[in-house]
mmCIF file of C-alpha atoms in Angstrom:
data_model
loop_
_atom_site.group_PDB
_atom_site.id
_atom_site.type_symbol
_atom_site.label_atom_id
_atom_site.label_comp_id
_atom_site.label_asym_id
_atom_site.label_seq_id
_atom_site.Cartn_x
_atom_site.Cartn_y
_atom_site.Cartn_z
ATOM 1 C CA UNK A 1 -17.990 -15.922 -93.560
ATOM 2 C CA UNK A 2 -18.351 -12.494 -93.033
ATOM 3 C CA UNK A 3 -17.904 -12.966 -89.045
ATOM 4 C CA UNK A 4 -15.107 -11.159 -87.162
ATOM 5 C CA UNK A 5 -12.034 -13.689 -85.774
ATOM 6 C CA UNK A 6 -11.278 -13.790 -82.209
ATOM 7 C CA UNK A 7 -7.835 -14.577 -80.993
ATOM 8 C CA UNK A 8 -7.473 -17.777 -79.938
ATOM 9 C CA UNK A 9 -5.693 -16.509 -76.311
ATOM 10 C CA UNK A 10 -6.442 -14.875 -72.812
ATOM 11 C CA UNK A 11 -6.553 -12.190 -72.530
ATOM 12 C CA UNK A 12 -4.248 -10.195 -69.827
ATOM 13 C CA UNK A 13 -5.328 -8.688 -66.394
ATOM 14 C CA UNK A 14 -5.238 -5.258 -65.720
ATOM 15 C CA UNK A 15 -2.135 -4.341 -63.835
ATOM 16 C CA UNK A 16 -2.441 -3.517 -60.072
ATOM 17 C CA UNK A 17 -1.509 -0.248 -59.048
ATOM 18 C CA UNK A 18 1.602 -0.597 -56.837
ATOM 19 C CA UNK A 19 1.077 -0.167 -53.701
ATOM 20 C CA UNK A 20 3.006 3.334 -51.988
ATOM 21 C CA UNK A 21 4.154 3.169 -48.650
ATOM 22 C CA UNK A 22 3.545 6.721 -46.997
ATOM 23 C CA UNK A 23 6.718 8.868 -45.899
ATOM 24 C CA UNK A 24 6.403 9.101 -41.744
ATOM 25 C CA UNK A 25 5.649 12.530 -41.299
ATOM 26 C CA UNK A 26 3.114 12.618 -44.711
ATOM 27 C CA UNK A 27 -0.214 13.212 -43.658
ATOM 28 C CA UNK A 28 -2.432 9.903 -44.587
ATOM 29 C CA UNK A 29 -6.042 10.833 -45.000
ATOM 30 C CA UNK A 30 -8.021 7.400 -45.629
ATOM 31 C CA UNK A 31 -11.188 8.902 -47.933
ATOM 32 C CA UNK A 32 -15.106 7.826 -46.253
ATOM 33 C CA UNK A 33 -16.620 4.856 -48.580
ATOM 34 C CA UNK A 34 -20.072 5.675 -49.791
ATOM 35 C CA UNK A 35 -21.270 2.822 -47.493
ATOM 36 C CA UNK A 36 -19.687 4.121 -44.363
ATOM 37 C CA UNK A 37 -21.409 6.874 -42.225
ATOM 38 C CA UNK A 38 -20.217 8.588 -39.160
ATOM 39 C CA UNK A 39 -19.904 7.251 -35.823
ATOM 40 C CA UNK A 40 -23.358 7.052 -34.321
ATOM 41 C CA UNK A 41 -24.023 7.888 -30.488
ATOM 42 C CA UNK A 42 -25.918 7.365 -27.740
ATOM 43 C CA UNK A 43 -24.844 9.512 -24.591
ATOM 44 C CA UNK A 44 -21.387 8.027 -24.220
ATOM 45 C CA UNK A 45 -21.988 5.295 -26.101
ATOM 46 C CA UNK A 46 -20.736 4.068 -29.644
ATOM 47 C CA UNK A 47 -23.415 2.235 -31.648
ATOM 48 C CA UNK A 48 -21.446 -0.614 -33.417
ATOM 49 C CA UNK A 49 -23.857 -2.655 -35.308
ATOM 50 C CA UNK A 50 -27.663 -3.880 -34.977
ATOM 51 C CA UNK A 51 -28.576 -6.959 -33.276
ATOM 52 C CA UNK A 52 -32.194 -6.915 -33.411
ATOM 53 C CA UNK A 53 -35.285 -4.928 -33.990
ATOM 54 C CA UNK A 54 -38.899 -4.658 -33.218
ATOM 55 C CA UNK A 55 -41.709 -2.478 -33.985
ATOM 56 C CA UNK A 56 -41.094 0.543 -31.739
ATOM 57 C CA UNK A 57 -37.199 -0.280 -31.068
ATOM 58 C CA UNK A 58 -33.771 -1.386 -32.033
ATOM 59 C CA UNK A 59 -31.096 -3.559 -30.201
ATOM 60 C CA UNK A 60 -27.658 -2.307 -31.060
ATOM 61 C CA UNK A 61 -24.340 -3.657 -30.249
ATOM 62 C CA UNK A 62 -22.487 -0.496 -28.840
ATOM 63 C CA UNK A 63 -19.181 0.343 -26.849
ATOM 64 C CA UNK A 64 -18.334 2.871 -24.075
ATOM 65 C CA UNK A 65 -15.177 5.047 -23.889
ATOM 66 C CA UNK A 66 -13.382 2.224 -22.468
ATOM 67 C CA UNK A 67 -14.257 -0.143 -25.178
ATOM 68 C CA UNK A 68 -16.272 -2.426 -23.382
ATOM 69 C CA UNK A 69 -19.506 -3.597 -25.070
ATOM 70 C CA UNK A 70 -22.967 -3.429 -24.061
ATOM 71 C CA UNK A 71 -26.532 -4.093 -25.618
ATOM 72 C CA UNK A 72 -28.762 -1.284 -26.246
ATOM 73 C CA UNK A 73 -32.216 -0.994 -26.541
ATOM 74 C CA UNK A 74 -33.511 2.167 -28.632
ATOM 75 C CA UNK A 75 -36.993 3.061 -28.792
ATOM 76 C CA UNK A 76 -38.210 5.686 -31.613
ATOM 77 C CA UNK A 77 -40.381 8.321 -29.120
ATOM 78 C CA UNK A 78 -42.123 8.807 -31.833
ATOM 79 C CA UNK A 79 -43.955 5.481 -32.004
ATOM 80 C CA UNK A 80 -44.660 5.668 -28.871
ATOM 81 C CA UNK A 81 -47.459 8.297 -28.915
ATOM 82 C CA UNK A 82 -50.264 5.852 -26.952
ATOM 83 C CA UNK A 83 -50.484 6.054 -23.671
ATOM 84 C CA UNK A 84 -50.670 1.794 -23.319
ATOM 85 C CA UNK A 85 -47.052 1.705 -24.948
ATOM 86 C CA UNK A 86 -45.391 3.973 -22.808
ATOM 87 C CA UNK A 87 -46.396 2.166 -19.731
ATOM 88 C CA UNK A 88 -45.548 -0.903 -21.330
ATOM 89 C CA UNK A 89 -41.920 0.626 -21.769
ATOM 90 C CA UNK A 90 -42.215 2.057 -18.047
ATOM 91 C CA UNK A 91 -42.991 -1.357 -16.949
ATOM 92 C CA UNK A 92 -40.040 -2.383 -18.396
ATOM 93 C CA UNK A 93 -37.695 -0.496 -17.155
ATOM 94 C CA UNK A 94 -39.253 -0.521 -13.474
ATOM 95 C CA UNK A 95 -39.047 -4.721 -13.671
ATOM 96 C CA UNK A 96 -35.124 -4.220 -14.929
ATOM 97 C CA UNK A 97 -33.997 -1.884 -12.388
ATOM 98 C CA UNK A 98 -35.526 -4.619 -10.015
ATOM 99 C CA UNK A 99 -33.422 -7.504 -11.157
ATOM 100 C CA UNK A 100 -30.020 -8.555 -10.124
ATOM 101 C CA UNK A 101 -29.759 -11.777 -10.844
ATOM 102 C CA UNK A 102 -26.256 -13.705 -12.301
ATOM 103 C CA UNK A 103 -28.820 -15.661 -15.191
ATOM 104 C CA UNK A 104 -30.652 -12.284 -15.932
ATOM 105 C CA UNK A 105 -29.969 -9.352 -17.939
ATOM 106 C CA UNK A 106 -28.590 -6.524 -16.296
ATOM 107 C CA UNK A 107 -29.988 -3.125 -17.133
ATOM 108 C CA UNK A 108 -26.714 -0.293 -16.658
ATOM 109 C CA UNK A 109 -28.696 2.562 -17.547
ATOM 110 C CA UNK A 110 -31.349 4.865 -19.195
ATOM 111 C CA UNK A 111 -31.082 7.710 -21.043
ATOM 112 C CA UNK A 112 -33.879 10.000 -21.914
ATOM 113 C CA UNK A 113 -33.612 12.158 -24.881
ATOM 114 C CA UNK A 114 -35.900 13.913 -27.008
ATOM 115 C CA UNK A 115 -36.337 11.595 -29.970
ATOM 116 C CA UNK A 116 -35.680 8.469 -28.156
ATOM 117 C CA UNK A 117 -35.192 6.643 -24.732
ATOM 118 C CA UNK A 118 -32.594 4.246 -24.721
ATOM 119 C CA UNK A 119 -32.154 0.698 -22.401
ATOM 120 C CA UNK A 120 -28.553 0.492 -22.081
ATOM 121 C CA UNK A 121 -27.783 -3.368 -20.762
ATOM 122 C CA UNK A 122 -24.605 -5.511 -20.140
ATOM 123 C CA UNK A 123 -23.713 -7.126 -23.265
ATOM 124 C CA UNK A 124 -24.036 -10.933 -23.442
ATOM 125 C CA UNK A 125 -22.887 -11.809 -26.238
ATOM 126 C CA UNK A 126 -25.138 -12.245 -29.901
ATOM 127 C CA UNK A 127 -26.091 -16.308 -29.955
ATOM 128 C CA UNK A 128 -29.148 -17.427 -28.394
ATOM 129 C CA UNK A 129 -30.333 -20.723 -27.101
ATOM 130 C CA UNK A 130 -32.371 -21.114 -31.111
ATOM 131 C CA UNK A 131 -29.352 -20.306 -32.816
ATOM 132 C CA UNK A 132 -27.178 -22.715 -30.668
ATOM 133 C CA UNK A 133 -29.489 -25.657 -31.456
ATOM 134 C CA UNK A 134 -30.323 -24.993 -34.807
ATOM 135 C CA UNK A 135 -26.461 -25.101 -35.979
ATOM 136 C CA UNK A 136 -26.248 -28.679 -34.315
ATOM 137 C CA UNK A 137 -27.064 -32.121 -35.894
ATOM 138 C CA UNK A 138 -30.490 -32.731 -34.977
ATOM 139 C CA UNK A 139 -31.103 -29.379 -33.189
ATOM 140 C CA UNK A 140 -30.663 -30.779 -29.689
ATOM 141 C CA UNK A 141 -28.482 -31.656 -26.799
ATOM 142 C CA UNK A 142 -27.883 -34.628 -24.429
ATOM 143 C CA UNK A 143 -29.147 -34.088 -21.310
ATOM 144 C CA UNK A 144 -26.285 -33.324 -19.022
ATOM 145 C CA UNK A 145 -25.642 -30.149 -20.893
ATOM 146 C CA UNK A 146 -29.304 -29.825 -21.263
ATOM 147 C CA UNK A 147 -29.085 -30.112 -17.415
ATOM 148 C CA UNK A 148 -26.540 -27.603 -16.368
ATOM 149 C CA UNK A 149 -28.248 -24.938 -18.790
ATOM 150 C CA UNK A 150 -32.006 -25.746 -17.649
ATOM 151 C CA UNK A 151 -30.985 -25.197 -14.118
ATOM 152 C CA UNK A 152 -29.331 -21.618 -14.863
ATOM 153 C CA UNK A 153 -32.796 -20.773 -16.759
ATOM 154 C CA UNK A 154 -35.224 -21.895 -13.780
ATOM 155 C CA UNK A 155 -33.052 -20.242 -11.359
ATOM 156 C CA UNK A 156 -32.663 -16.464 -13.223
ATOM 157 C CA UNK A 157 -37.040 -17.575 -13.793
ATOM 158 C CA UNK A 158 -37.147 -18.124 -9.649
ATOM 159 C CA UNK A 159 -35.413 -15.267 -8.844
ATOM 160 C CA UNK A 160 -38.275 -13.071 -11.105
ATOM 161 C CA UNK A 161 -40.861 -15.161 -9.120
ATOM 162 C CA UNK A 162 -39.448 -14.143 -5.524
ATOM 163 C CA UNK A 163 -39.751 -10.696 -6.856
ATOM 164 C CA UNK A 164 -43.344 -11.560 -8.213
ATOM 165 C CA UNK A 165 -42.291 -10.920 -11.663
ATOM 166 C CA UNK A 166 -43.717 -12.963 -14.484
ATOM 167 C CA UNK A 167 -41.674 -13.130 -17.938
ATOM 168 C CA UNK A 168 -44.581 -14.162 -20.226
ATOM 169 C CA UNK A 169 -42.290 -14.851 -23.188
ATOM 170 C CA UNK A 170 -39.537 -17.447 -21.881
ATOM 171 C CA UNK A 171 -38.266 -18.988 -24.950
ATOM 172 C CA UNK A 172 -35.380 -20.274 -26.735
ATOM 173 C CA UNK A 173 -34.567 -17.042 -28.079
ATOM 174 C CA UNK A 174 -35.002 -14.894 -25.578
ATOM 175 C CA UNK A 175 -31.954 -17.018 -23.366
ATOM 176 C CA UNK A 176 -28.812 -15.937 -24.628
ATOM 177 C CA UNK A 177 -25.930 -18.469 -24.113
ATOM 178 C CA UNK A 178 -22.157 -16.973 -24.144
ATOM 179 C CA UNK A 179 -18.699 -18.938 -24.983
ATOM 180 C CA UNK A 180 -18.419 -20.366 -21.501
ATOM 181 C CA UNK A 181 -22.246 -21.519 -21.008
ATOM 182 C CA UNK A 182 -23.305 -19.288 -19.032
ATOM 183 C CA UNK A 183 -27.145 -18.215 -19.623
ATOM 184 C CA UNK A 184 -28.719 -14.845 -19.486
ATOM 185 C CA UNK A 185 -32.660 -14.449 -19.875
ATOM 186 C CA UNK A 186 -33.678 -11.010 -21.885
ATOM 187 C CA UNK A 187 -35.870 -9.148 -23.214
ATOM 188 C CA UNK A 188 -38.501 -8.391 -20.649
ATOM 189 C CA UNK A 189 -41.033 -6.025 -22.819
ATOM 190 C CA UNK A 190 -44.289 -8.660 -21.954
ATOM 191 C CA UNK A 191 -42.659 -8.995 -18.259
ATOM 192 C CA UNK A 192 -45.762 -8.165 -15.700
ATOM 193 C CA UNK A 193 -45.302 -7.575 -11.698
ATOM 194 C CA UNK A 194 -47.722 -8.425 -9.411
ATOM 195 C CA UNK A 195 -48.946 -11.510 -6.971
ATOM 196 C CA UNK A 196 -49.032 -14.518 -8.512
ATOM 197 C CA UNK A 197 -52.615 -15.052 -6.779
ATOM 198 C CA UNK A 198 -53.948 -12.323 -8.960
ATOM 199 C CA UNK A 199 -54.643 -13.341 -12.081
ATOM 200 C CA UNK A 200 -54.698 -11.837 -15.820
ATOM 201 C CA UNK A 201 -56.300 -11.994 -19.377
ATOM 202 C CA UNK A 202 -53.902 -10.578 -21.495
ATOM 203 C CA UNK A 203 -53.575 -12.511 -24.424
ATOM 204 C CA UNK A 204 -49.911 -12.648 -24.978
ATOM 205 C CA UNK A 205 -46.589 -14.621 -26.089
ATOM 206 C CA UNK A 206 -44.931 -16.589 -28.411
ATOM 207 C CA UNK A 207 -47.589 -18.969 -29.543
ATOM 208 C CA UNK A 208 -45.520 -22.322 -29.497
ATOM 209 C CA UNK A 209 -44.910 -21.604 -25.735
ATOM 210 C CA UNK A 210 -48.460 -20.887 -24.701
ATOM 211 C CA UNK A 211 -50.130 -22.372 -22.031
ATOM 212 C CA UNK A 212 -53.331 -24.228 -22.117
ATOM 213 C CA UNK A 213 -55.288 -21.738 -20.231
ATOM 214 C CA UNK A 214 -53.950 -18.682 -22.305
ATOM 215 C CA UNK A 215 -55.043 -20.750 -25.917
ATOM 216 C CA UNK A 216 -58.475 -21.378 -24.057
ATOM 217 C CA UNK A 217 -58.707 -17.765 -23.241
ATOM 218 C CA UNK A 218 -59.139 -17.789 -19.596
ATOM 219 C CA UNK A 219 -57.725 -16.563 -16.764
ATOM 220 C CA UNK A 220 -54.150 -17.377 -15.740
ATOM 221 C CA UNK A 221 -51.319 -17.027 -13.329
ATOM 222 C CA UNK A 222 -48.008 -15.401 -15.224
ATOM 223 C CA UNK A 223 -45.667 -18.087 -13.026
ATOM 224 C CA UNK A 224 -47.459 -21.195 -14.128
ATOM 225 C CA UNK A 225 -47.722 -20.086 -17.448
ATOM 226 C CA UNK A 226 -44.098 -19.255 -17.091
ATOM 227 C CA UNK A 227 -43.240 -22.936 -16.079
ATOM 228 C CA UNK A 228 -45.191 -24.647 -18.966
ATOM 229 C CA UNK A 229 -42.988 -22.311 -21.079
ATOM 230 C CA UNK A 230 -40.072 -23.663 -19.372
ATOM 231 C CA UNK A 231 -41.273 -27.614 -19.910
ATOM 232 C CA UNK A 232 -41.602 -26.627 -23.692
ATOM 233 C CA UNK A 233 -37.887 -24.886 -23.818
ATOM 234 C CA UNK A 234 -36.655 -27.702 -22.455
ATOM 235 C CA UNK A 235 -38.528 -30.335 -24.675
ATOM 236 C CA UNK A 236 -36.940 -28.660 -27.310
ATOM 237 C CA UNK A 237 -33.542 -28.714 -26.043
ATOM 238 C CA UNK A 238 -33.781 -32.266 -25.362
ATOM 239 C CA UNK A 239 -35.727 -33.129 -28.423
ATOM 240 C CA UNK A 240 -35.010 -30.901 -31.105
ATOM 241 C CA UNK A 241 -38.868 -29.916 -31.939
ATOM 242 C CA UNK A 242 -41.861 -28.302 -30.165
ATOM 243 C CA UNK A 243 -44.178 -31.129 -28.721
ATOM 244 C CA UNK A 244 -46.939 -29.623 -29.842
ATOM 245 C CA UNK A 245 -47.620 -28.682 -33.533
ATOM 246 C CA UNK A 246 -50.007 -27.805 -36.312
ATOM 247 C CA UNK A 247 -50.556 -26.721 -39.495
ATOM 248 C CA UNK A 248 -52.491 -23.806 -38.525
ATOM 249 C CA UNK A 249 -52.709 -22.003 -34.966
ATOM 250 C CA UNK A 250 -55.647 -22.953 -34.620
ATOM 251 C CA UNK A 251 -54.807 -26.921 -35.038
ATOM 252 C CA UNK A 252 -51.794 -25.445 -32.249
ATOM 253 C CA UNK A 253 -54.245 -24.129 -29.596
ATOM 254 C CA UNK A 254 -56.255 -27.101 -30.015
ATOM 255 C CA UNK A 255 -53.453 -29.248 -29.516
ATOM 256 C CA UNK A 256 -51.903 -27.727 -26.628
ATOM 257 C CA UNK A 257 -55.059 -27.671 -24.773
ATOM 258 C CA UNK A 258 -56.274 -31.289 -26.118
ATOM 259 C CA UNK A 259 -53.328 -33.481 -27.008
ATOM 260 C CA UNK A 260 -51.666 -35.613 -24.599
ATOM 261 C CA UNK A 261 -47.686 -34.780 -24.046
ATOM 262 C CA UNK A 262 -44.967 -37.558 -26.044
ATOM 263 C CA UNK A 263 -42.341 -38.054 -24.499
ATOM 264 C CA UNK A 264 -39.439 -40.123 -26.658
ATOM 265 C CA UNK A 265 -37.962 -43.265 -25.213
ATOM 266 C CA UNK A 266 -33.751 -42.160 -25.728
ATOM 267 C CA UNK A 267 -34.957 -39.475 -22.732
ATOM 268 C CA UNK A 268 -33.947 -41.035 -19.098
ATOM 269 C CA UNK A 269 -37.308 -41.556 -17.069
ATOM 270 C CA UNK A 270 -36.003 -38.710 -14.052
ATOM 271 C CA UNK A 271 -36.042 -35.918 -17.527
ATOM 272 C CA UNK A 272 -39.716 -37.492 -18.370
ATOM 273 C CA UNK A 273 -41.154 -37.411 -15.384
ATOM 274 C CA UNK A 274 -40.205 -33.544 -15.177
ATOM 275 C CA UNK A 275 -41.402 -32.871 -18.651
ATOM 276 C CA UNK A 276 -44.675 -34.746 -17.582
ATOM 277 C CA UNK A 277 -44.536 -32.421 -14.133
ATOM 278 C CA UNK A 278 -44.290 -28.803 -16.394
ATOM 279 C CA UNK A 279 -46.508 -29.768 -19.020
ATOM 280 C CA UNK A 280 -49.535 -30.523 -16.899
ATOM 281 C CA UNK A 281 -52.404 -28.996 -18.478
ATOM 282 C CA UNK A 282 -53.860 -28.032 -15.387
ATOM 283 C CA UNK A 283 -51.793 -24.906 -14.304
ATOM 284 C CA UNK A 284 -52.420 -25.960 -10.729
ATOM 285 C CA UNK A 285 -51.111 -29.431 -10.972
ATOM 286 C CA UNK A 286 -47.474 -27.751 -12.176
ATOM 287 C CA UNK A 287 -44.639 -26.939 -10.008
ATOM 288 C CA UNK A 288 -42.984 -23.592 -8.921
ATOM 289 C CA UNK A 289 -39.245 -23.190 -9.932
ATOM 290 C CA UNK A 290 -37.978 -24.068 -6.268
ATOM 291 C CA UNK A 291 -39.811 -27.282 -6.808
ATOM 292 C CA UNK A 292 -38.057 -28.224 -10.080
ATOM 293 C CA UNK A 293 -34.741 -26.996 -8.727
ATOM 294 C CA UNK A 294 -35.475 -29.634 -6.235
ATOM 295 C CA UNK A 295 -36.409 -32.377 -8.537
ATOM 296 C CA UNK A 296 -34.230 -35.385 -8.628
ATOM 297 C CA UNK A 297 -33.408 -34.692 -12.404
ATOM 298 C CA UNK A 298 -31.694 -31.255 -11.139
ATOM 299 C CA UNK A 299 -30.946 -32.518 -7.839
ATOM 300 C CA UNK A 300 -26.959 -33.881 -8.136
ATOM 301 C CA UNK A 301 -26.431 -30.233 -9.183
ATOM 302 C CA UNK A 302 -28.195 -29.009 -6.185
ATOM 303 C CA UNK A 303 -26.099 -31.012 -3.774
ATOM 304 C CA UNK A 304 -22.886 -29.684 -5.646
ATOM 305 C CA UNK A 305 -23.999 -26.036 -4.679
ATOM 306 C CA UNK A 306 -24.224 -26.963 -0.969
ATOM 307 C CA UNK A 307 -21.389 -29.144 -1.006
ATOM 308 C CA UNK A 308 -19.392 -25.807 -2.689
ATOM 309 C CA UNK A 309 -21.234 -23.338 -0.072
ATOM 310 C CA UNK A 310 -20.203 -25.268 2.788
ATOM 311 C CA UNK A 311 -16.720 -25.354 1.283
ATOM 312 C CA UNK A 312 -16.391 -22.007 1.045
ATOM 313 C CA UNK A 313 -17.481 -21.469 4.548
ATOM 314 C CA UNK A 314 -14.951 -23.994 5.734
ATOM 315 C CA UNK A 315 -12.452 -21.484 4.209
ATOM 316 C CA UNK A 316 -13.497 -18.017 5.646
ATOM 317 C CA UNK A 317 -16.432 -16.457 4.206
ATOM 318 C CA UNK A 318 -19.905 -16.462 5.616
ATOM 319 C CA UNK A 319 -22.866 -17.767 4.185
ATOM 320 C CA UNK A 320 -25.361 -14.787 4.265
ATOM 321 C CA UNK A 321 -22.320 -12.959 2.304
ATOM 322 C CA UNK A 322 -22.152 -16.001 -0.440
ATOM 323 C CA UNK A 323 -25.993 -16.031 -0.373
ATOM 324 C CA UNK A 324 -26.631 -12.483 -1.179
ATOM 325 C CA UNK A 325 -23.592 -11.995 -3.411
ATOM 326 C CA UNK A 326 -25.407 -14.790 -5.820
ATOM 327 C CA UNK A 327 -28.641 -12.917 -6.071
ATOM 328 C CA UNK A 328 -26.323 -9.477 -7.088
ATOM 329 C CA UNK A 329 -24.800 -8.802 -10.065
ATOM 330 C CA UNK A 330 -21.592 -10.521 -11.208
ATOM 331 C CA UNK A 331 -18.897 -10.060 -8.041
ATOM 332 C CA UNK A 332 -15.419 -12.026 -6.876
ATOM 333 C CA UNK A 333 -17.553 -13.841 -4.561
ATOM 334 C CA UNK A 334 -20.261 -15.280 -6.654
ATOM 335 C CA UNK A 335 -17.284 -15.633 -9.527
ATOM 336 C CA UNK A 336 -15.503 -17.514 -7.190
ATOM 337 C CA UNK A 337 -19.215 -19.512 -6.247
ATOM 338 C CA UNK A 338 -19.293 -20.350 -9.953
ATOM 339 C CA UNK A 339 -16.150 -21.474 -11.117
ATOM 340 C CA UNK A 340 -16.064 -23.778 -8.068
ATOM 341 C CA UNK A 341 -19.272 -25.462 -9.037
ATOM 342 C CA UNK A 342 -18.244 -25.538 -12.173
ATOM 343 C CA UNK A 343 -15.136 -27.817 -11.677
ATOM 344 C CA UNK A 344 -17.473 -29.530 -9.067
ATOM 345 C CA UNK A 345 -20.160 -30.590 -11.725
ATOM 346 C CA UNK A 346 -17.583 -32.235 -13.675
ATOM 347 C CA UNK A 347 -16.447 -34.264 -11.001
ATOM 348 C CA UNK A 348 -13.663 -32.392 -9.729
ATOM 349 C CA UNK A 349 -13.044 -33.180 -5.905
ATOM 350 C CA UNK A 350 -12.857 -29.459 -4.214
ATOM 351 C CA UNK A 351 -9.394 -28.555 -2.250
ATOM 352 C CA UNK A 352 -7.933 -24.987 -1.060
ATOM 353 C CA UNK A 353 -5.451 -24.787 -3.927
ATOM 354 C CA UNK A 354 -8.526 -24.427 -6.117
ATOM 355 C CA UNK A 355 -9.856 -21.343 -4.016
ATOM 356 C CA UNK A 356 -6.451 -19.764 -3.653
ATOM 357 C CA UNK A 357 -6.116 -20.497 -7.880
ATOM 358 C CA UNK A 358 -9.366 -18.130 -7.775
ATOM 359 C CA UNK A 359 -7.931 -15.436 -5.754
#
């Protein structure tokens, strides 16, 4: 009734263009999308894609001339025009050129130029210890893996202490965890160095992971606030949830500095009495990293590394050499430390064919 008819039929899809295959010697010249943009460097570096950004920088994903990744940290000069940022970034820097530790990010280089100053570090791959739980059911582990990967944190966090170096920001996603388990703490912009008998005031962190004396606003020692941090990363790994909450940050602070720690019954009693041991709300009453490497939770692991040091001896190589190659960077030696401990923890009796497998 005065409507137009449709034909009752589908209707046909355009016809693809056929695709040409170009003669050898024809010069192909592949045309630049509008989204695409030309290759973006820093010094010798190719910046791939961005990983992360703050306020006064950018973590890119970026490859040298040979193709092998790194991590680099750009800050804008230009928002840094206050003198208390710049030393920050100083700091920074100074504290990363200090570290050389197989469970801490390794700084490679700086470059200065005029419109920004760039942190170039080894790359560690993109998946942190957060985005690791939060993909599993019930974002947490069981504790032997919680094990092997809370003893790499506390000993990259006691090497920083030997070197009087306090993080002030240890949490889950500032530990990066690669495709073999191997940790790596970063990002060291709230990092402080100086004797942990001097105390500070700066009110700083990630507020989930803040100490009791920081929320009450008094004075406090960067390692033992370090080590609570530590007690609530590895609550969470365990647990799958902060043990201390609220609605507001207020309710938080209160909390923290008020409520008395939970522990859940599925954890084995050795876990809760370390949990109980880092969480003590008296800073004093918590213990340094050596002391929770030592603690009988941690302590089958600790017996494999002397039972795989002494090995090692027994074929050739002296122990001040494995000793100091484990607080360098990555080298055969400490590779050959690791995957040895490795097979060790799971159970793996050692033998020479293993070492000369490594060789």
């Amino acid at each position: 009734a005065g409507g137009i008819r449709v034909p009752n039929q589908t209707p046909r899809p355009p016809e693809r263009p056929k695709l040409v295959k170009p003669s050898l010697n024809q010069t192909v010249v592949r045309k630049k999308s509008k989204q695409e943009r030309p290759a973006w460097f820093v010094g010798n570096y190719q910046l791939r894609k961005e990983l992360g950004h703050g306020s006064y920088g950018t973590v890119y994903l970026a490859t040298s001339k040979t193709n092998n990744k790194f991590a680099i940290k750009c800050y804008d000069k230009s928002k840094l025009c206050d003198l208390r940022r710049k030393s920050e970034v100083r700091r920074e820097i100074s504290i990363l050129q200090q570290l050389k530790h197989r469970n801490v990010i390794r700084l490679v280089e700086v470059l200065d130029q005029p419109k920004q100053l760039s942190l170039v570090m080894e790359y560690a791959g993109s998946q942190s210890l957060w985005g690791y739980l939060k993909d599993l059911s019930g974002n947490c582990i069981p504790e032997e893996e919680a094990k092997g990967l809370f003893r790499q944190i506390v000993q990259g966090v006691n090497f920083c202490h030997n070197q009087q170096i306090s993080h002030r920001d240890i949490k889950l996603e500032n530990v990066l965890l690669d495709g073999n388990h191997k940790v790596k703490l970063i990002d060291f912009g709230f990092a402080t160095c100086m004797p942990h008998t001097k105390k500070m005031k700066l009110f700083l962190g990630t507020p989930c992971y803040m100490a009791p004396e920081i929320v009450d606003d008094k004075e406090y020692s960067g390692d033992k606030a370090d080590v609570w941090a530590l007690g609530i990363l590895l609550y969470c790994l365990l647990v799958g949830f902060y043990p201390f909450t609220g609605n507001t940050q207020s309710d938080l602070f209160k909390n923290i500095s008020k409520s008395q720690l939970k522990v859940p019954n599925k954890l084995g009693s050795d876990v809760k009495d370390l949990l109980s041991w880092l969480l003590q709300k008296s800073p004093n009453n918590r213990p340094t990293c050596s002391e929770i490497l030592e603690h009988r939770w941690l302590g089958s692991g600790v017996d494999n590394e002397r039972e795989v040091i002494d090995f090692m001896v027994n074929h050739g190589y002296f122990e001040p050499q494995i000793l100091e190659s484990l607080e360098s960077a990555e080298n055969e030696i400490s590779q050959k430390y690791h995957e040895l401990l490795e097979k060790r923890n799971t159970g793996l009796e050692l033998n020479s064919k293993m070492l000369h497998s490594l060789a």
